[in-house]
Amino acid sequence: MAACSIKGRKRLRRGDYSIRANVANALGNPKRLMILDALSDGEMRAGEIVKLLNFEQPTVSRHLALLRRVGIVEQRREGKCVYYRLACSCVTGFFNCIEEVISTRLRRQQRMLSGKGGRA
Amino acid sequence: MAACSIKGRKRLRRGDYSIRANVANALGNPKRLMILDALSDGEMRAGEIVKLLNFEQPTVSRHLALLRRVGIVEQRREGKCVYYRLACSCVTGFFNCIEEVISTRLRRQQRMLSGKGGRA
DNA sequence: CAAATATATTCATATATACGAATATGTGCA
DNA sequence: TGCACATATTCGTATATATGAATATATTTG
């Protein structure tokens, strides 16, 4: 006999979660986040990003390729230079959400410390 | 002589991008996305998720532990059962953003096909 | 305490990712 | 065409992640 009740509902979004995960996964790397953060100010050349962040040129190129592959950034060639930009304004929202998760976590940890840990 | 101008601006968010990446990274896995999608309907027991998604019990447990570690979900024990819930409402926004990225990408691909590919 | 249920952790391994170094491709210009 | 600048790709390898199987821990109840 189950001690805890099971609610019969739950509908899941349909479709391929792998595709969604690929998009999210592209955001799960510190260097890519820095690149996106830079791009959130506007279009930049690949080389500009290399200089700004002081990463290896191939590193930046590969990260940009990955971000482009999943559709987070778009590119535009102008002569010898390739300009990158965010493909979707919602990326900024990602950052805000992450900040929110982190601050929520901090708050919870504070609670832990003063609550559980404080006395005993 | 650089052919493309360099704009001198660009301010980056400060702080540790690795922490942010850890949070985002937690969302970059199809099974975890399915778990979060399930939890977006409300609190669930670990075992309920196992049954709903038909994953191995240790797999679910580990994914939940990871999600909890980065602060995306919280847990609550009630007797033998452990209930999990989203720690932060913004997680739903993540999904919407991902959908937006994917649909933007689709739109762009359509454009490619009818534009570049159509004639040539 | 023993047994049963619910969840968590460990271990070995398979797979995916990230990176530097080297090299290739693409573009404009003399 | 040949050179210079800008970006992309390949290769070998180091590191991280995911997983099933087995095992451990926690909680309730008899």
Coordinates of N, CA and C in Angstrom, one line a residue, chain B:
Chain B
M1 N 46.0 47.5 -41.0 CA 44.8 48.3 -40.7 C 43.6 47.5 -40.7
A2 N 42.9 47.5 -39.6 CA 41.7 46.7 -39.4 C 40.6 47.3 -40.4
A3 N 40.0 46.3 -41.1 CA 39.0 46.7 -42.1 C 37.7 47.0 -41.4
C4 N 37.5 46.4 -40.2 CA 36.2 46.6 -39.5 C 36.5 47.4 -38.2
S5 N 35.7 48.4 -37.9 CA 35.9 49.2 -36.8 C 35.6 48.5 -35.5
I6 N 36.3 48.9 -34.5 CA 36.1 48.3 -33.1 C 35.5 49.3 -32.2
K7 N 34.3 49.0 -31.7 CA 33.7 49.9 -30.8 C 34.2 49.7 -29.4
G8 N 34.5 50.8 -28.7 CA 35.3 50.7 -27.4 C 34.5 50.3 -26.2
R9 N 33.2 50.1 -26.4 CA 32.3 49.9 -25.2 C 32.3 48.4 -24.7
K10 N 31.2 48.0 -24.3 CA 31.1 46.6 -23.8 C 31.4 46.5 -22.3
R11 N 30.3 46.4 -21.5 CA 30.5 46.1 -20.1 C 30.0 44.7 -19.9
L12 N 30.7 43.9 -19.1 CA 30.2 42.6 -18.9 C 29.6 42.5 -17.4
R13 N 28.6 41.7 -17.3 CA 28.1 41.4 -15.9 C 29.3 41.0 -15.1
R14 N 29.4 41.3 -13.9 CA 30.5 40.8 -13.1 C 30.1 39.5 -12.4
G15 N 31.0 39.0 -11.6 CA 30.7 37.8 -10.9 C 31.2 36.5 -11.7
D16 N 30.9 35.4 -11.1 CA 31.4 34.2 -11.6 C 30.4 33.5 -12.6
Y17 N 30.9 33.5 -13.8 CA 30.1 32.9 -14.9 C 30.0 31.4 -14.7
S18 N 30.9 30.8 -14.0 CA 30.8 29.3 -13.8 C 29.5 29.0 -13.0
I19 N 29.2 29.8 -12.0 CA 28.0 29.5 -11.2 C 26.8 29.6 -12.1
R20 N 26.7 30.7 -12.9 CA 25.6 30.8 -13.8 C 25.5 29.7 -14.8
A21 N 26.7 29.3 -15.3 CA 26.8 28.2 -16.2 C 26.3 26.9 -15.6
N22 N 26.6 26.7 -14.3 CA 26.1 25.5 -13.7 C 24.6 25.4 -13.6
V23 N 24.0 26.5 -13.4 CA 22.5 26.6 -13.4 C 22.0 26.3 -14.8
A24 N 22.5 26.9 -15.8 CA 22.1 26.7 -17.1 C 22.3 25.3 -17.6
N25 N 23.5 24.8 -17.2 CA 23.9 23.5 -17.5 C 22.9 22.4 -17.0
A26 N 22.3 22.7 -15.9 CA 21.4 21.8 -15.3 C 20.1 21.7 -16.2
L27 N 19.9 22.7 -17.0 CA 18.7 22.6 -17.9 C 19.1 22.0 -19.2
G28 N 20.3 21.7 -19.4 CA 20.8 21.2 -20.7 C 20.7 19.7 -20.9
N29 N 19.7 19.1 -20.3 CA 19.6 17.6 -20.4 C 18.1 17.2 -20.6
P30 N 17.8 16.4 -21.6 CA 16.4 16.1 -21.9 C 15.7 15.5 -20.7
K31 N 16.3 14.6 -20.0 CA 15.6 14.0 -18.9 C 15.3 15.0 -17.8
R32 N 16.2 15.9 -17.6 CA 16.0 16.9 -16.5 C 14.9 17.9 -17.0
L33 N 14.9 18.2 -18.3 CA 13.8 19.0 -18.8 C 12.5 18.4 -18.6
M34 N 12.4 17.1 -18.8 CA 11.1 16.4 -18.7 C 10.7 16.4 -17.2
I35 N 11.7 16.2 -16.3 CA 11.4 16.3 -14.9 C 10.9 17.6 -14.5
L36 N 11.5 18.7 -15.0 CA 11.1 20.0 -14.7 C 9.7 20.3 -15.2
D37 N 9.5 19.8 -16.4 CA 8.2 20.0 -17.1 C 7.1 19.4 -16.2
A38 N 7.4 18.2 -15.7 CA 6.4 17.5 -14.8 C 6.2 18.4 -13.6
L39 N 7.3 18.9 -13.0 CA 7.2 19.6 -11.8 C 6.5 21.0 -12.0
S40 N 6.5 21.4 -13.2 CA 5.9 22.7 -13.5 C 4.3 22.7 -13.2
D41 N 3.8 21.5 -13.1 CA 2.4 21.3 -12.8 C 2.2 21.3 -11.3
G42 N 3.3 21.3 -10.5 CA 3.1 21.2 -9.1 C 4.0 20.2 -8.5
E43 N 4.1 20.2 -7.2 CA 4.9 19.3 -6.4 C 4.7 17.8 -6.8
M44 N 5.8 17.1 -6.8 CA 5.7 15.6 -7.0 C 6.7 14.9 -6.1
R45 N 6.3 13.6 -5.8 CA 7.3 12.8 -5.1 C 8.3 12.2 -6.2
A46 N 9.5 11.9 -5.7 CA 10.5 11.3 -6.5 C 9.9 10.1 -7.2
G47 N 9.3 9.2 -6.5 CA 8.8 8.0 -7.0 C 7.7 8.2 -8.1
E48 N 6.9 9.3 -7.9 CA 5.9 9.6 -8.9 C 6.5 10.0 -10.2
I49 N 7.6 10.7 -10.1 CA 8.3 11.1 -11.4 C 8.9 9.8 -12.1
V50 N 9.4 8.9 -11.3 CA 10.0 7.7 -11.8 C 8.9 7.0 -12.6
K51 N 7.7 6.9 -12.0 CA 6.6 6.2 -12.7 C 6.1 6.9 -14.0
L52 N 6.0 8.2 -13.8 CA 5.4 9.1 -14.9 C 6.3 9.0 -16.1
L53 N 7.6 9.1 -15.9 CA 8.6 9.3 -17.0 C 9.2 7.9 -17.4
N54 N 9.0 6.9 -16.5 CA 9.5 5.6 -16.8 C 11.1 5.6 -16.9
F55 N 11.7 6.3 -16.0 CA 13.2 6.3 -15.9 C 13.6 5.4 -14.8
E56 N 14.8 5.0 -14.7 CA 15.3 4.3 -13.6 C 15.3 5.1 -12.3
Q57 N 15.0 4.5 -11.2 CA 14.9 5.3 -10.0 C 16.2 6.0 -9.7
P58 N 17.4 5.4 -9.8 CA 18.6 6.1 -9.5 C 18.8 7.3 -10.4
T59 N 18.4 7.1 -11.7 CA 18.6 8.2 -12.6 C 17.8 9.4 -12.2
V60 N 16.5 9.2 -11.8 CA 15.7 10.3 -11.4 C 16.3 10.9 -10.1
S61 N 16.7 10.1 -9.2 CA 17.3 10.6 -8.0 C 18.5 11.5 -8.2
R62 N 19.4 11.0 -9.1 CA 20.6 11.8 -9.4 C 20.2 13.1 -10.1
H63 N 19.3 13.1 -11.0 CA 18.9 14.3 -11.7 C 18.3 15.3 -10.7
L64 N 17.5 14.8 -9.8 CA 16.9 15.7 -8.8 C 17.9 16.3 -7.9
A65 N 18.9 15.5 -7.6 CA 20.0 16.0 -6.7 C 20.7 17.1 -7.4
L66 N 21.0 16.9 -8.7 CA 21.7 17.9 -9.4 C 20.9 19.2 -9.5
L67 N 19.6 19.0 -9.8 CA 18.7 20.2 -9.9 C 18.6 21.0 -8.6
R68 N 18.7 20.2 -7.5 CA 18.6 20.8 -6.2 C 19.9 21.5 -5.9
R69 N 21.0 20.9 -6.2 CA 22.3 21.4 -6.0 C 22.4 22.8 -6.5
V70 N 21.9 23.0 -7.8 CA 22.1 24.3 -8.4 C 20.9 25.2 -8.0
G71 N 20.0 24.7 -7.3 CA 18.9 25.6 -6.8 C 17.7 25.7 -7.6
I72 N 17.5 24.8 -8.6 CA 16.3 24.9 -9.4 C 15.1 24.3 -8.8
V73 N 15.4 23.2 -8.0 CA 14.2 22.6 -7.3 C 14.5 22.6 -5.8
E74 N 13.5 22.4 -5.0 CA 13.6 22.3 -3.6 C 12.9 21.0 -3.2
Q75 N 13.2 20.5 -2.0 CA 12.6 19.3 -1.6 C 12.0 19.4 -0.2
R76 N 11.1 18.5 0.1 CA 10.4 18.5 1.4 C 10.1 17.1 1.7
R77 N 10.5 16.6 2.8 CA 10.3 15.3 3.2 C 9.0 15.2 4.0
E78 N 8.2 14.1 3.7 CA 7.0 13.9 4.4 C 6.9 12.4 4.6
G79 N 7.3 12.0 5.8 CA 7.4 10.5 6.1 C 8.4 9.9 5.2
K80 N 8.0 8.8 4.5 CA 9.0 8.1 3.7 C 9.2 8.8 2.4
C81 N 8.3 9.7 2.0 CA 8.4 10.3 0.7 C 9.1 11.7 0.7
V82 N 9.7 12.0 -0.4 CA 10.4 13.3 -0.6 C 9.7 14.0 -1.7
Y83 N 9.1 15.1 -1.5 CA 8.4 15.9 -2.5 C 9.4 16.9 -3.1
Y84 N 9.3 17.0 -4.4 CA 10.1 18.0 -5.1 C 9.2 19.1 -5.7
R85 N 9.7 20.3 -5.8 CA 9.0 21.4 -6.4 C 10.0 22.4 -7.0
L86 N 9.5 23.1 -8.0 CA 10.4 24.2 -8.6 C 10.7 25.2 -7.5
A87 N 11.9 25.6 -7.4 CA 12.3 26.6 -6.4 C 12.0 28.0 -6.9
C88 N 11.7 28.1 -8.1 CA 11.7 29.5 -8.7 C 10.8 29.4 -9.9
S89 N 9.8 30.3 -9.9 CA 8.8 30.3 -10.9 C 9.3 30.6 -12.3
C90 N 10.5 31.2 -12.4 CA 11.0 31.6 -13.7 C 11.4 30.5 -14.6
V91 N 11.4 29.3 -14.0 CA 11.8 28.1 -14.8 C 10.9 27.9 -16.0
T92 N 9.6 28.3 -15.8 CA 8.7 28.2 -16.9 C 9.1 29.1 -18.0
G93 N 9.6 30.2 -17.6 CA 10.1 31.2 -18.6 C 11.2 30.6 -19.5
F94 N 12.0 29.8 -18.9 CA 13.1 29.1 -19.6 C 12.5 28.3 -20.8
F95 N 11.5 27.6 -20.5 CA 10.8 26.8 -21.5 C 10.3 27.7 -22.6
N96 N 9.7 28.7 -22.3 CA 9.1 29.6 -23.3 C 10.2 30.2 -24.1
C97 N 11.4 30.5 -23.5 CA 12.5 31.1 -24.2 C 13.0 30.1 -25.2
I98 N 13.2 28.8 -24.7 CA 13.7 27.8 -25.6 C 12.8 27.6 -26.8
E99 N 11.5 27.6 -26.5 CA 10.5 27.4 -27.7 C 10.7 28.6 -28.6
E100 N 11.0 29.8 -28.1 CA 11.1 30.9 -29.0 C 12.4 30.8 -29.8
V101 N 13.5 30.3 -29.2 CA 14.7 30.1 -30.0 C 14.5 29.1 -31.1
I102 N 13.8 28.0 -30.7 CA 13.6 27.0 -31.7 C 12.7 27.5 -32.9
S103 N 11.6 28.2 -32.5 CA 10.8 28.6 -33.6 C 11.4 29.7 -34.4
T104 N 12.3 30.5 -33.8 CA 13.0 31.5 -34.6 C 13.9 30.8 -35.6
R105 N 14.5 29.8 -35.0 CA 15.5 29.0 -35.9 C 14.7 28.4 -37.1
L106 N 13.6 27.8 -36.8 CA 12.8 27.3 -37.9 C 12.4 28.3 -38.9
R107 N 12.0 29.5 -38.4 CA 11.6 30.5 -39.4 C 12.8 30.9 -40.3
R108 N 14.0 31.0 -39.6 CA 15.2 31.3 -40.4 C 15.5 30.3 -41.4
Q109 N 15.3 29.0 -41.0 CA 15.6 28.0 -42.0 C 14.7 28.0 -43.2
Q110 N 13.4 28.3 -42.9 CA 12.4 28.4 -44.0 C 12.9 29.5 -44.9
R111 N 13.3 30.6 -44.4 CA 13.8 31.7 -45.2 C 14.9 31.3 -46.1
M112 N 15.9 30.6 -45.5 CA 17.0 30.0 -46.2 C 16.6 29.2 -47.4
L113 N 15.7 28.3 -47.1 CA 15.2 27.4 -48.1 C 14.6 28.1 -49.3
S114 N 13.6 29.0 -49.0 CA 12.9 29.7 -50.0 C 13.8 30.8 -50.7
G115 N 14.7 31.4 -49.9 CA 15.5 32.4 -50.4 C 16.7 31.9 -51.2
K116 N 17.7 31.6 -50.5 CA 19.0 31.1 -51.1 C 18.8 29.9 -51.9
G117 N 18.1 28.9 -51.4 CA 18.0 27.6 -52.1 C 17.1 27.7 -53.2
G118 N 16.0 28.5 -53.2 CA 15.0 28.5 -54.2 C 15.5 28.7 -55.6
R119 N 16.2 29.8 -55.8 CA 16.9 30.0 -57.1 C 18.3 29.7 -56.8
A120 N 19.1 29.8 -57.8 CA 20.6 29.7 -57.7 C 21.1 29.2 -59.0

